[in-house]
GROMACS .gro file of C-alpha atoms in nm:
model
  329
    1MET     CA    1   9.162   1.244   0.916
    2LYS     CA    2   9.403   1.164   1.197
    3THR     CA    3   9.429   1.430   1.454
    4VAL     CA    4   9.785   1.558   1.501
    5LEU     CA    5   9.728   1.799   1.775
    6ASP     CA    6   9.453   1.756   2.045
    7LEU     CA    7   9.392   1.985   2.343
    8ARG     CA    8   9.127   1.919   2.601
    9ASP     CA    9   9.010   2.191   2.840
   10VAL     CA   10   9.352   2.334   2.866
   11SER     CA   11   9.386   2.617   3.119
   12VAL     CA   12   9.681   2.831   3.211
   13ASP     CA   13   9.722   3.035   3.533
   14LEU     CA   14   9.994   3.253   3.613
   15PRO     CA   15  10.137   3.361   3.949
   16LEU     CA   16   9.987   3.682   4.082
   17GLY     CA   17  10.157   3.913   4.350
   18GLY     CA   18  10.515   3.769   4.346
   19PHE     CA   19  10.722   3.452   4.328
   20LEU     CA   20  10.593   3.335   4.676
   21SER     CA   21  10.234   3.421   4.624
   22ARG     CA   22   9.987   3.140   4.587
   23ALA     CA   23   9.735   3.375   4.404
   24ARG     CA   24   9.688   3.281   4.031
   25LEU     CA   25   9.553   3.472   3.743
   26PRO     CA   26   9.379   3.267   3.487
   27ILE     CA   27   9.483   3.353   3.131
   28LEU     CA   28   9.341   3.051   2.930
   29LEU     CA   29   9.030   2.883   3.042
   30ASP     CA   30   8.903   2.545   2.911
   31VAL     CA   31   9.048   2.564   2.559
   32SER     CA   32   8.969   2.262   2.361
   33LEU     CA   33   9.108   2.228   1.990
   34GLY     CA   34   9.202   1.972   1.737
   35ILE     CA   35   9.410   1.995   1.428
   36ALA     CA   36   9.408   1.727   1.168
   37ALA     CA   37   9.695   1.614   0.945
   38GLY     CA   38   9.740   1.870   0.653
   39GLU     CA   39   9.491   2.109   0.814
   40SER     CA   40   9.536   2.482   0.878
   41VAL     CA   41   9.364   2.629   1.173
   42ALA     CA   42   9.377   3.016   1.254
   43LEU     CA   43   9.359   3.136   1.610
   44VAL     CA   44   9.231   3.502   1.606
   45GLY     CA   45   9.132   3.762   1.870
   46GLU     CA   46   9.247   4.095   2.018
   47SER     CA   47   9.579   4.139   2.184
   48GLY     CA   48   9.575   4.001   2.521
   49SER     CA   49   9.322   3.720   2.422
   50GLY     CA   50   9.579   3.433   2.503
   51LYS     CA   51   9.681   3.329   2.162
   52THR     CA   52  10.058   3.342   2.202
   53THR     CA   53  10.009   3.192   2.554
   54LEU     CA   54   9.831   2.891   2.391
   55ALA     CA   55  10.110   2.839   2.142
   56ARG     CA   56  10.379   2.854   2.414
   57ALA     CA   57  10.178   2.605   2.621
   58VAL     CA   58  10.168   2.360   2.315
   59MET     CA   59  10.546   2.383   2.273
   60GLY     CA   60  10.603   2.342   2.657
   61LEU     CA   61  10.721   2.689   2.703
   62GLN     CA   62  10.448   2.764   2.951
   63PRO     CA   63  10.313   2.513   3.196
   64ILE     CA   64   9.937   2.446   3.192
   65SER     CA   65   9.745   2.439   3.491
   66ARG     CA   66   9.454   2.199   3.400
   67GLY     CA   67   9.361   1.997   3.091
   68THR     CA   68   9.533   1.750   2.858
   69MET     CA   69   9.756   1.770   2.547
   70SER     CA   70   9.868   1.524   2.302
   71LEU     CA   71  10.059   1.505   1.970
   72ASP     CA   72   9.981   1.193   1.756
   73ASP     CA   73   9.795   1.045   2.034
   74GLN     CA   74  10.102   1.073   2.262
   75PRO     CA   75  10.036   1.271   2.591
   76LEU     CA   76  10.223   1.592   2.646
   77SER     CA   77  10.289   1.628   3.029
   78THR     CA   78  10.654   1.577   3.116
   79ALA     CA   79  10.984   1.732   3.010
   80ALA     CA   80  11.071   1.412   2.827
   81ASP     CA   81  10.729   1.436   2.636
   82PHE     CA   82  10.810   1.787   2.511
   83THR     CA   83  11.169   1.694   2.418
   84ARG     CA   84  11.019   1.420   2.192
   85MET     CA   85  10.748   1.637   2.071
   86ARG     CA   86  10.960   1.922   1.951
   87ARG     CA   87  11.112   1.677   1.699
   88GLN     CA   88  10.751   1.655   1.541
   89ALA     CA   89  10.631   2.021   1.612
   90ALA     CA   90  10.802   2.357   1.544
   91MET     CA   91  10.734   2.732   1.602
   92MET     CA   92  10.788   3.036   1.399
   93PHE     CA   93  10.797   3.327   1.640
   94GLN     CA   94  10.637   3.660   1.582
   95ASP     CA   95  10.992   3.860   1.557
   96ALA     CA   96  11.172   3.665   1.298
   97THR     CA   97  11.490   3.856   1.332
   98ALA     CA   98  11.498   3.857   1.714
   99SER     CA   99  11.459   3.473   1.710
  100LEU     CA  100  11.791   3.435   1.545
  101SER     CA  101  12.117   3.447   1.734
  102PRO     CA  102  12.306   3.762   1.612
  103ARG     CA  103  12.629   3.572   1.652
  104LEU     CA  104  12.581   3.265   1.435
  105THR     CA  105  12.561   3.262   1.052
  106VAL     CA  106  12.237   3.170   0.872
  107GLY     CA  107  12.393   2.828   0.771
  108TYR     CA  108  12.460   2.725   1.129
  109LEU     CA  109  12.122   2.857   1.257
  110ILE     CA  110  11.907   2.649   1.013
  111THR     CA  111  12.113   2.321   1.081
  112GLU     CA  112  12.122   2.371   1.451
  113PRO     CA  113  11.810   2.179   1.523
  114PHE     CA  114  11.999   1.859   1.406
  115ARG     CA  115  12.245   1.936   1.668
  116ILE     CA  116  12.003   2.010   1.939
  117HIS     CA  117  11.825   1.674   1.886
  118GLY     CA  118  12.145   1.465   1.847
  119GLN     CA  119  12.119   1.402   1.471
  120PRO     CA  120  12.474   1.467   1.350
  121LEU     CA  121  12.504   1.581   0.979
  122ALA     CA  122  12.772   1.421   0.743
  123ASP     CA  123  12.766   1.742   0.526
  124PRO     CA  124  12.612   2.047   0.703
  125GLU     CA  125  12.680   2.281   0.420
  126THR     CA  126  12.478   2.057   0.163
  127THR     CA  127  12.199   2.041   0.415
  128ALA     CA  128  12.198   2.408   0.478
  129ARG     CA  129  12.180   2.470   0.088
  130ASP     CA  130  11.885   2.225   0.057
  131LEU     CA  131  11.690   2.398   0.321
  132LEU     CA  132  11.765   2.742   0.168
  133ALA     CA  133  11.650   2.627  -0.169
  134MET     CA  134  11.339   2.480   0.008
  135VAL     CA  135  11.226   2.828   0.104
  136GLY     CA  136  11.342   3.003  -0.214
  137LEU     CA  137  11.672   3.160  -0.092
  138PRO     CA  138  12.012   3.142  -0.270
  139PRO     CA  139  12.308   2.928  -0.122
  140ALA     CA  140  12.494   3.260  -0.056
  141ILE     CA  141  12.264   3.344   0.242
  142ALA     CA  142  12.420   3.074   0.445
  143GLY     CA  143  12.723   3.291   0.521
  144ARG     CA  144  12.526   3.600   0.631
  145TYR     CA  145  12.417   3.696   0.978
  146PRO     CA  146  12.079   3.797   1.090
  147HIS     CA  147  12.136   4.176   1.071
  148GLU     CA  148  12.232   4.136   0.720
  149LEU     CA  149  11.889   3.998   0.630
  150SER     CA  150  11.571   4.174   0.512
  151GLY     CA  151  11.253   4.120   0.692
  152GLY     CA  152  11.118   3.871   0.428
  153GLN     CA  153  11.453   3.680   0.426
  154ALA     CA  154  11.455   3.663   0.799
  155ARG     CA  155  11.090   3.510   0.795
  156ARG     CA  156  11.208   3.242   0.522
  157ILE     CA  157  11.511   3.156   0.752
  158GLY     CA  158  11.252   3.101   1.036
  159VAL     CA  159  11.050   2.868   0.815
  160ALA     CA  160  11.370   2.674   0.691
  161ARG     CA  161  11.480   2.638   1.062
  162ALA     CA  162  11.131   2.531   1.174
  163LEU     CA  163  11.113   2.263   0.890
  164ALA     CA  164  11.461   2.126   0.931
  165LEU     CA  165  11.357   1.811   1.104
  166LYS     CA  166  11.040   1.769   0.880
  167PRO     CA  167  10.779   1.818   1.156
  168ARG     CA  168  10.407   1.723   1.137
  169LEU     CA  169  10.284   2.044   1.309
  170LEU     CA  170  10.410   2.412   1.255
  171ILE     CA  171  10.282   2.679   1.477
  172ALA     CA  172  10.317   3.032   1.311
  173ASP     CA  173  10.284   3.340   1.533
  174GLU     CA  174  10.204   3.636   1.315
  175PRO     CA  175  10.381   3.504   1.010
  176THR     CA  176  10.346   3.817   0.814
  177ALA     CA  177  10.393   4.078   1.075
  178GLY     CA  178  10.602   4.383   0.967
  179LEU     CA  179  10.622   4.269   0.617
  180ASP     CA  180  10.519   4.455   0.297
  181VAL     CA  181  10.216   4.339   0.126
  182SER     CA  182  10.422   4.176  -0.163
  183VAL     CA  183  10.652   4.009   0.083
  184GLN     CA  184  10.342   3.886   0.280
  185ALA     CA  185  10.216   3.713  -0.028
  186GLU     CA  186  10.526   3.557  -0.096
  187VAL     CA  187  10.557   3.401   0.266
  188LEU     CA  188  10.175   3.288   0.253
  189ASN     CA  189  10.245   3.135  -0.099
  190LEU     CA  190  10.556   2.950   0.043
  191LEU     CA  191  10.349   2.829   0.351
  192SER     CA  192  10.082   2.692   0.124
  193ASP     CA  193  10.314   2.524  -0.109
  194LEU     CA  194  10.500   2.340   0.188
  195ARG     CA  195  10.162   2.252   0.324
  196ARG     CA  196  10.072   2.066   0.013
  197ASP     CA  197  10.404   1.910  -0.054
  198MET     CA  198  10.480   1.800   0.300
  199GLY     CA  199  10.132   1.746   0.450
  200LEU     CA  200  10.202   1.987   0.734
  201ALA     CA  201   9.943   2.082   0.988
  202TYR     CA  202   9.938   2.451   1.080
  203LEU     CA  203   9.829   2.655   1.383
  204ILE     CA  204   9.840   3.019   1.271
  205ILE     CA  205   9.823   3.308   1.517
  206THR     CA  206   9.723   3.641   1.361
  207HIS     CA  207   9.537   3.957   1.374
  208ASN     CA  208   9.530   3.971   0.987
  209LEU     CA  209   9.181   3.846   0.890
  210ALA     CA  210   9.264   3.860   0.519
  211LEU     CA  211   9.543   3.594   0.595
  212VAL     CA  212   9.293   3.383   0.761
  213ARG     CA  213   9.064   3.388   0.468
  214HIS     CA  214   9.367   3.280   0.238
  215VAL     CA  215   9.529   3.011   0.434
  216ALA     CA  216   9.305   2.868   0.706
  217ASP     CA  217   9.059   2.586   0.679
  218ARG     CA  218   8.909   2.649   1.006
  219VAL     CA  219   8.908   2.951   1.246
  220VAL     CA  220   8.901   2.966   1.631
  221VAL     CA  221   8.811   3.298   1.803
  222LEU     CA  222   8.953   3.382   2.159
  223TYR     CA  223   8.819   3.643   2.392
  224LEU     CA  224   8.988   3.680   2.742
  225GLY     CA  225   9.126   3.340   2.702
  226ARG     CA  226   8.820   3.156   2.617
  227VAL     CA  227   8.701   3.007   2.283
  228VAL     CA  228   8.379   3.209   2.179
  229GLU     CA  229   8.349   3.065   1.833
  230GLN     CA  230   8.493   2.807   1.598
  231GLY     CA  231   8.413   2.656   1.251
  232PRO     CA  232   8.505   2.644   0.887
  233THR     CA  233   8.657   2.959   0.782
  234ALA     CA  234   8.423   3.032   0.486
  235GLN     CA  235   8.116   2.972   0.706
  236VAL     CA  236   8.249   3.180   0.981
  237PHE     CA  237   8.320   3.485   0.773
  238ALA     CA  238   8.005   3.455   0.572
  239LYS     CA  239   7.768   3.418   0.876
  240PRO     CA  240   7.942   3.476   1.207
  241ALA     CA  241   7.747   3.311   1.501
  242HIS     CA  242   7.903   3.529   1.783
  243PRO     CA  243   7.871   3.902   1.799
  244TYR     CA  244   8.245   3.932   1.886
  245THR     CA  245   8.343   3.752   1.567
  246ALA     CA  246   8.094   3.964   1.361
  247SER     CA  247   8.259   4.294   1.518
  248LEU     CA  248   8.623   4.149   1.423
  249ILE     CA  249   8.507   4.102   1.069
  250ALA     CA  250   8.335   4.433   1.048
  251ALA     CA  251   8.650   4.609   1.169
  252GLU     CA  252   8.834   4.484   0.863
  253PRO     CA  253   8.937   4.790   0.653
  254LYS     CA  254   8.711   4.836   0.336
  255PRO     CA  255   8.763   5.090   0.056
  256ASP     CA  256   8.396   5.136   0.018
  257PRO     CA  257   8.264   5.333   0.317
  258ARG     CA  258   7.906   5.195   0.217
  259GLN     CA  259   8.016   4.845   0.335
  260ARG     CA  260   8.124   4.934   0.672
  261ARG     CA  261   7.900   4.838   0.956
  262ALA     CA  262   7.919   5.094   1.243
  263ASP     CA  263   7.645   4.900   1.417
  264LEU     CA  264   7.874   4.616   1.476
  265ALA     CA  265   8.165   4.814   1.606
  266ILE     CA  266   8.310   4.687   1.938
  267ARG     CA  267   8.258   4.934   2.215
  268GLY     CA  268   8.482   5.013   2.516
  269GLU     CA  269   8.805   4.849   2.601
  270VAL     CA  270   8.897   4.488   2.665
  271PRO     CA  271   8.822   4.415   3.024
  272SER     CA  272   9.110   4.327   3.272
  273VAL     CA  273   9.158   3.968   3.343
  274LEU     CA  274   9.190   4.079   3.720
  275ARG     CA  275   8.824   4.174   3.701
  276ARG     CA  276   8.639   3.947   3.462
  277PRO     CA  277   8.295   4.074   3.399
  278SER     CA  278   7.996   3.849   3.532
  279GLY     CA  279   7.787   3.666   3.295
  280CYS     CA  280   7.902   3.662   2.943
  281GLU     CA  281   8.238   3.831   2.953
  282PHE     CA  282   8.164   4.019   2.627
  283HIS     CA  283   7.830   4.158   2.754
  284ALA     CA  284   7.963   4.505   2.823
  285ARG     CA  285   8.092   4.555   2.472
  286CYS     CA  286   7.822   4.359   2.289
  287PRO     CA  287   7.571   4.536   2.070
  288LEU     CA  288   7.314   4.275   2.121
  289ALA     CA  289   7.344   4.226   2.513
  290ARG     CA  290   7.039   4.163   2.719
  291ASP     CA  291   6.979   4.106   3.096
  292LEU     CA  292   7.044   3.744   3.047
  293CYS     CA  293   7.389   3.812   2.922
  294ARG     CA  294   7.486   4.004   3.225
  295ARG     CA  295   7.367   3.739   3.474
  296VAL     CA  296   7.442   3.407   3.322
  297ALA     CA  297   7.751   3.279   3.154
  298PRO     CA  298   7.682   3.099   2.824
  299ALA     CA  299   7.833   2.757   2.744
  300LEU     CA  300   8.015   2.667   2.413
  301ALA     CA  301   7.730   2.518   2.226
  302SER     CA  302   7.683   2.384   1.871
  303THR     CA  303   7.524   2.615   1.601
  304GLY     CA  304   7.548   2.387   1.316
  305PRO     CA  305   7.773   2.114   1.154
  306GLY     CA  306   8.131   2.175   1.268
  307ARG     CA  307   8.045   2.510   1.428
  308MET     CA  308   8.037   2.617   1.798
  309ALA     CA  309   7.967   2.950   1.956
  310ARG     CA  310   7.964   3.077   2.338
  311CYS     CA  311   7.663   3.305   2.317
  312HIS     CA  312   7.293   3.294   2.438
  313PHE     CA  313   7.188   3.443   2.109
  314ALA     CA  314   7.379   3.309   1.824
  315VAL     CA  315   7.378   3.573   1.536
  316THR     CA  316   7.343   3.355   1.238
  317THR     CA  317   7.218   3.614   0.978
  318GLN     CA  318   7.367   3.934   1.142
  319GLN     CA  319   7.540   4.046   0.831
  320GLU     CA  320   7.253   4.001   0.605
  321GLN     CA  321   6.949   4.097   0.808
  322GLY     CA  322   7.038   4.179   1.164
  323GLU     CA  323   6.846   3.866   1.293
  324GLU     CA  324   6.934   3.636   1.572
  325HIS     CA  325   6.807   3.303   1.715
  326ALA     CA  326   6.849   3.148   2.058
  327VAL     CA  327   7.106   2.874   2.099
  328GLU     CA  328   7.025   2.621   2.367
  329ASN     CA  329   7.286   2.566   2.632
   0.00000   0.00000   0.00000
């Protein structure tokens, strides 16, 4: 299928030590990622791994330091490129209510993208009603203000606003954060229906692995700004290749204590990006670390069709037998 979003070795460095300082702090390092038309890709990892920074970089809200980005084979580098790109890509922010201006009505907010991009509407009220109906909300919502909305309603308004211009790519940052379980299900079903009906490509940023299982075709795992594993969702969850991925999956709450894997628990705290560990950056927390891991940084290597992992010893059967085999770098 045609690639909608293509990232090649994207890195993001932030200033360190003040506005005039030349010191830079690496946040994202050599991230490569492609999303095909109609595909849903989940970006997972602990807080501080760089997930939201990557999303902001894709939307042009955070300049990249190195690498290339393109949307529909059109490069993204200049301000004009990103202005054009934002007609074809949209972002749902993590705090749905805070992303809406408290001074504007819902009807104005969801039709604002047309005004921003110079597409005047002959009948804004009808357009607002159509957008509300698309996300399952009644027309009366158009006259309300953000503080009058529930969490689920605000999330749906964010979806309607993001889809107003019929984009090809939707970036959803924690689309179910702060919602009750029943409302989460409604939002996920809505996103699935819109993906099917509109052929949308999704980049979903989340800590919720249950959500990943439900909506993502592929999963990309970030650790300290690097991709440590990626592959088809079902295969990654059934047989994770990287110990970090295995630990994230093992940390999912399970009602049966006999199914919990204490041996896969992540040890210690996330290292500071100011003092990145030598060798494999996960070695200080990895239950399988060896001397090689402390000395030599592993490369991102293939572990099978459509799968890659950044590990000297890719764990392909850890969940079943605790075995591992070496991956050639």
